[in-house]
GROMACS .gro file of C-alpha atoms in nm:
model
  212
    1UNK     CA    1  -0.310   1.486  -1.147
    2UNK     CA    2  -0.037   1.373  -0.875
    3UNK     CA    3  -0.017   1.052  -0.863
    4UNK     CA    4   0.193   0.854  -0.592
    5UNK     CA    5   0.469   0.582  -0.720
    6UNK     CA    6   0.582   0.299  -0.491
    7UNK     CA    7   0.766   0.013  -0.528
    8UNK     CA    8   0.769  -0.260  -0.251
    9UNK     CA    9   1.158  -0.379  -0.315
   10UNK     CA   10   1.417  -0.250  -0.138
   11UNK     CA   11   1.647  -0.371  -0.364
   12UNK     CA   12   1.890  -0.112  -0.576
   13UNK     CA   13   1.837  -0.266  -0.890
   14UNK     CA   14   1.479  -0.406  -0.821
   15UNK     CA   15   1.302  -0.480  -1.129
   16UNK     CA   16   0.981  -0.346  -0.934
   17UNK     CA   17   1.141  -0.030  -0.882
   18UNK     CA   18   1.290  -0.016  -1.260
   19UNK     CA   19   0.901  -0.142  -1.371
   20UNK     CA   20   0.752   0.157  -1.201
   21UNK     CA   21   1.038   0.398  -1.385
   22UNK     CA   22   0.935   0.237  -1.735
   23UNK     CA   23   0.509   0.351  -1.651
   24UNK     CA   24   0.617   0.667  -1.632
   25UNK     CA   25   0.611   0.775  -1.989
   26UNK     CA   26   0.263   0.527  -2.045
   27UNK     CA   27   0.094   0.772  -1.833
   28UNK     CA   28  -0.169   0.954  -1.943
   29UNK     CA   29  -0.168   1.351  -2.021
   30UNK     CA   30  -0.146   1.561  -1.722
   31UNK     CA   31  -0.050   1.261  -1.502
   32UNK     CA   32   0.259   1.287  -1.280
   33UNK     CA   33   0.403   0.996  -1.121
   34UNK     CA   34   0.602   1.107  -0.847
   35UNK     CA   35   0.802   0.805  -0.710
   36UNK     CA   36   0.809   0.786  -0.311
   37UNK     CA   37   1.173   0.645  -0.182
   38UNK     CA   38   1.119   0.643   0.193
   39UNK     CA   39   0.965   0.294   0.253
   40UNK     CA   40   1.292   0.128   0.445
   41UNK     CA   41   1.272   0.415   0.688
   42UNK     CA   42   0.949   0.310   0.816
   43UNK     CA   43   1.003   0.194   1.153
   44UNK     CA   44   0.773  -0.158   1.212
   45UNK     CA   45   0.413  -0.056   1.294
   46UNK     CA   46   0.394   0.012   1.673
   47UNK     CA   47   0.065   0.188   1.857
   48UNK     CA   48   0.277   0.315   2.079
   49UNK     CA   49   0.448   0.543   1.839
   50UNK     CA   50   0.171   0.637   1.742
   51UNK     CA   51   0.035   0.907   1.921
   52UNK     CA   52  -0.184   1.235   1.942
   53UNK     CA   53   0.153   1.442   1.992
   54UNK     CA   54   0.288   1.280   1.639
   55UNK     CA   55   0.401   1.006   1.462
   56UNK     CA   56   0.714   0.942   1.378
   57UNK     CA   57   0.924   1.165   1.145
   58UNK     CA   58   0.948   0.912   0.861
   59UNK     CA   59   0.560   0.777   0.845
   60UNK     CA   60   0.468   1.161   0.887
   61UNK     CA   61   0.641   1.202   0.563
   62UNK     CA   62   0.479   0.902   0.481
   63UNK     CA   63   0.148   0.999   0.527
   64UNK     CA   64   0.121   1.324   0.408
   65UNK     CA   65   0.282   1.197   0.051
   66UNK     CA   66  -0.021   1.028   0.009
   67UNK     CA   67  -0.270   1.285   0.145
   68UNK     CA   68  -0.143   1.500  -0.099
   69UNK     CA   69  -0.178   1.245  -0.412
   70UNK     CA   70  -0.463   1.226  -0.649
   71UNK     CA   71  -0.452   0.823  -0.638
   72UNK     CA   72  -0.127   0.549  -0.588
   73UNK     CA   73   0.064   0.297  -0.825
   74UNK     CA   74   0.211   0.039  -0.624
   75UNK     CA   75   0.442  -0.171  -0.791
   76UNK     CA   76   0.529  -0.521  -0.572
   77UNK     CA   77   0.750  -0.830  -0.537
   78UNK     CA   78   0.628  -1.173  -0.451
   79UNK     CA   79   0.745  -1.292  -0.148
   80UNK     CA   80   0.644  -1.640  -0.012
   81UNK     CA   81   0.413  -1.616  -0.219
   82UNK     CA   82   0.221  -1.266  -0.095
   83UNK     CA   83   0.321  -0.893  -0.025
   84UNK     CA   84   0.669  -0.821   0.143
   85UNK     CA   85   0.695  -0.740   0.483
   86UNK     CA   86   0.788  -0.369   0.409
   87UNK     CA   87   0.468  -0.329   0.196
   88UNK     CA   88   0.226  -0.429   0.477
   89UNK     CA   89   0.410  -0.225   0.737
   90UNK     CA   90   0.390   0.070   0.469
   91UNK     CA   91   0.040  -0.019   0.478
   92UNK     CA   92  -0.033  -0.030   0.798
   93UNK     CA   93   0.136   0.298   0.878
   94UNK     CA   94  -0.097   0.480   0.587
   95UNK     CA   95  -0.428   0.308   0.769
   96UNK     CA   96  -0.417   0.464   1.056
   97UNK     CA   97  -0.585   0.664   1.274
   98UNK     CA   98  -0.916   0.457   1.174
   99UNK     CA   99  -1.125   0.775   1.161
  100UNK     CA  100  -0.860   0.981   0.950
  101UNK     CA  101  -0.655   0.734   0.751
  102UNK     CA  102  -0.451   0.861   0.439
  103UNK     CA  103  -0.509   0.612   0.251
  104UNK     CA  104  -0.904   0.623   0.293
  105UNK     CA  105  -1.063   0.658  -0.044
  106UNK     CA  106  -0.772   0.676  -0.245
  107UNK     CA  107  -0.784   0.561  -0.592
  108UNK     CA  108  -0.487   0.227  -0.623
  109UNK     CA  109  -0.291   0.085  -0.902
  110UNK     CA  110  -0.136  -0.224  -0.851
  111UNK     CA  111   0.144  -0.389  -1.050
  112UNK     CA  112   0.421  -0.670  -0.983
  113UNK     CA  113   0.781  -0.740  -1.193
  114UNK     CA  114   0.933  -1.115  -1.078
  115UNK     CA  115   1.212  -1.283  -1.224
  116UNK     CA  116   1.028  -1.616  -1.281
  117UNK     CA  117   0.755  -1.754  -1.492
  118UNK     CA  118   0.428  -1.810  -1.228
  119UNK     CA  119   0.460  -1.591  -0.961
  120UNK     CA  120   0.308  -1.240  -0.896
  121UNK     CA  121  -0.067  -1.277  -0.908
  122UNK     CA  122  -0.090  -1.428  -0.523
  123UNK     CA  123   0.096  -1.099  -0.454
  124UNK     CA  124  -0.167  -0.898  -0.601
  125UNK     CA  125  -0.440  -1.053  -0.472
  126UNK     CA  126  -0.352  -1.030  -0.120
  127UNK     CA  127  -0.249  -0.616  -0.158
  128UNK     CA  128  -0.586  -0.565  -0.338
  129UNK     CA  129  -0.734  -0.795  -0.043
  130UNK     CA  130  -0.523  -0.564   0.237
  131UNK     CA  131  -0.614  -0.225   0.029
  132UNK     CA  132  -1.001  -0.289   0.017
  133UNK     CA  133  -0.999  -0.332   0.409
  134UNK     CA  134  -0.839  -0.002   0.465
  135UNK     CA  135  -1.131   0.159   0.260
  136UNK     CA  136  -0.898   0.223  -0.062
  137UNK     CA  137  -1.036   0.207  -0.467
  138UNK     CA  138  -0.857  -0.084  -0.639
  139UNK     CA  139  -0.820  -0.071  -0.979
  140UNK     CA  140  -0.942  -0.408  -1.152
  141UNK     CA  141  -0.761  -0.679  -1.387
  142UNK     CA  142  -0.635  -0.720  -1.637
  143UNK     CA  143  -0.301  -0.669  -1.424
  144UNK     CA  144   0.032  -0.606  -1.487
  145UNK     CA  145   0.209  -0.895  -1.416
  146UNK     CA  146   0.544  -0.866  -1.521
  147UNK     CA  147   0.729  -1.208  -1.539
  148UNK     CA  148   1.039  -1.292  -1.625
  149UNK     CA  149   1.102  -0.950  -1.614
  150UNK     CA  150   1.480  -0.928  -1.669
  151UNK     CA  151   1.398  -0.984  -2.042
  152UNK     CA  152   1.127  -0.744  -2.023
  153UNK     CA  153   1.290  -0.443  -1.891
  154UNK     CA  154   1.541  -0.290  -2.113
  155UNK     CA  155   1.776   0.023  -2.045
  156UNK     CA  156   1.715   0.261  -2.312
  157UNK     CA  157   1.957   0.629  -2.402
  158UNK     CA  158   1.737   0.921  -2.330
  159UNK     CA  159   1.866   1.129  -2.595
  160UNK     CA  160   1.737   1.444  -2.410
  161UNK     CA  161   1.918   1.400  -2.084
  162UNK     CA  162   2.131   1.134  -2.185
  163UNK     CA  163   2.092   0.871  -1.905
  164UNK     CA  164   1.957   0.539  -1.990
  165UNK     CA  165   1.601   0.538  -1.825
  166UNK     CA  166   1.425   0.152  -1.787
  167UNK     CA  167   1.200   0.045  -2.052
  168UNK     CA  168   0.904  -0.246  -2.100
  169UNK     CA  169   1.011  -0.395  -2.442
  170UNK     CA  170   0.696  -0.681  -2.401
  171UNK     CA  171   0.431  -0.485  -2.631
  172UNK     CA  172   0.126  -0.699  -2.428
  173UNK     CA  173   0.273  -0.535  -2.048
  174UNK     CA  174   0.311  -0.203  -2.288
  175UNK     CA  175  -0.085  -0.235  -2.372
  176UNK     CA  176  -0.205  -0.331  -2.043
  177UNK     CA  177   0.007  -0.130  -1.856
  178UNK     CA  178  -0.145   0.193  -2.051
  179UNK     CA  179  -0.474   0.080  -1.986
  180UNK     CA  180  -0.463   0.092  -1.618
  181UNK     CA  181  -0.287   0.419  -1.583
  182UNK     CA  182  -0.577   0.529  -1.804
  183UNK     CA  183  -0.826   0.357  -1.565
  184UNK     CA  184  -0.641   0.525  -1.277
  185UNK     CA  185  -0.706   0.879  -1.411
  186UNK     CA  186  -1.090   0.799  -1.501
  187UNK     CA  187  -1.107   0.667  -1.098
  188UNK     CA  188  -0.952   0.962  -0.981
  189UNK     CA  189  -1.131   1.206  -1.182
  190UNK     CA  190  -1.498   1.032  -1.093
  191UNK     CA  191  -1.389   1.006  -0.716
  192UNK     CA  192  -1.440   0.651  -0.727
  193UNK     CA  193  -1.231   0.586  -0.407
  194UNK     CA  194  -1.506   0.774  -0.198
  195UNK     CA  195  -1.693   0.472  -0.304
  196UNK     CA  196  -1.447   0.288  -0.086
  197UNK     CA  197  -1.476   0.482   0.225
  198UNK     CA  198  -1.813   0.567   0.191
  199UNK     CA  199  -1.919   0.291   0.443
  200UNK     CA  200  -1.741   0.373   0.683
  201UNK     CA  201  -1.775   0.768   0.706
  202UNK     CA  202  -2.140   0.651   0.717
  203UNK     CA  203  -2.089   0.466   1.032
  204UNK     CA  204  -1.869   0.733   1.214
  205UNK     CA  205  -2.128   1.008   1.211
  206UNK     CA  206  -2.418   0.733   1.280
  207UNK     CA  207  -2.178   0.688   1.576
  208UNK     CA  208  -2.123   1.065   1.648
  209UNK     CA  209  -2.519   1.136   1.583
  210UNK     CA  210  -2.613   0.901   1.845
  211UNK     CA  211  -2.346   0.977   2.102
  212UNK     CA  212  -2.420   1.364   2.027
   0.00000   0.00000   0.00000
């Protein structure tokens, strides 16, 4: 099972990105998180670009990453108290064309890491929001909601390839955190995103059956 990692910082030493290194090994047997570093070359979402002849280079790269993925985990910031800009563009890139979207009935894990104590759940509730209308599977609470995660996220020696790889020492993000990634794999394995996009595949060929 492929599963696509994102995180929603920019930022070198984001604790999102660091938060979606230290999932990795929580992941269930024959999961594979491959983390996606192209978001910052997504140009801002224009129609114009976005044409029969091809989109551009960087959101073709874009898209087919997560045509190719079982299911998603992204891993956010808080900003303002919602998603970063660079997570809605990314969005809005993956939900288009309407009738052929990538992201359409793909299985989603969501997660946020924030330095302070109350942020990180308007975040998630606007992705999941943003997600649902572009016909993706959400998976449910309870979240991971990583605050002050500076204490949280440890560097640990991988004795094996001796690098020190980010760790969650909180036990309670360890728990949850393991019991998404297993809910991920039972979504993905039940095709519960078609559940998602069901809808709407159901009004297209309506649509195609009475124009045809």
């Amino acid at each position: 099972m492929r599963i696509l990692g994102v995180s929603g910082s920019l930022r070198q030493e984001s604790f999102n990105t660091r938060l979606l290194a230290a999932v990795q090994p929580l992941a269930p047997a024959g999961m594979e998180i491959d983390p996606f570093d192209g978001l910052g070359e997504l140009p801002l979402y224009n129609q114009d670009l976005d044409t029969r002849q091809g989109a551009p280079a960087p959101v073709a790269r874009w898209r087919n990453a997560i045509r190719e993925a079982d299911g998603l985990i992204i891993v956010t910031p808080e900003y303002n108290s919602s998603i970063p800009g660079v997570v809605k563009n990314a969005i809005d890139w993956a939900s288009r064309p309407i009738m052929n979207a990538a992201l359409h009935g793909k299985s989603v894990l969501t997660m946020v890491a924030t330095p302070g104590r109350g942020l990180g759940r308007n975040a998630l509730t606007d992705l999941g929001r943003v997600l649902h209308d572009c016909h993706a599977h959400v998976i449910s609470g309870p979240w991971v909601v990583l605050t002050e995660a500076e204490g949280k996220l440890v560097d640990v020696k991988d004795e094996e390839h001796g690098r020190l790889v980010p760790t969650l020492a909180d036990p309670v993000a360890v728990r949850i955190a393991t019991v998404q990634l297993n809910a991920l794999a039972a979504a993905v394995d039940a095709g519960a995103g078609e559940h998602g996009v069901a809808p709407l595949r159901a009004y297209f060929a309506a649509g195609r059956a009475q124009n045809g």
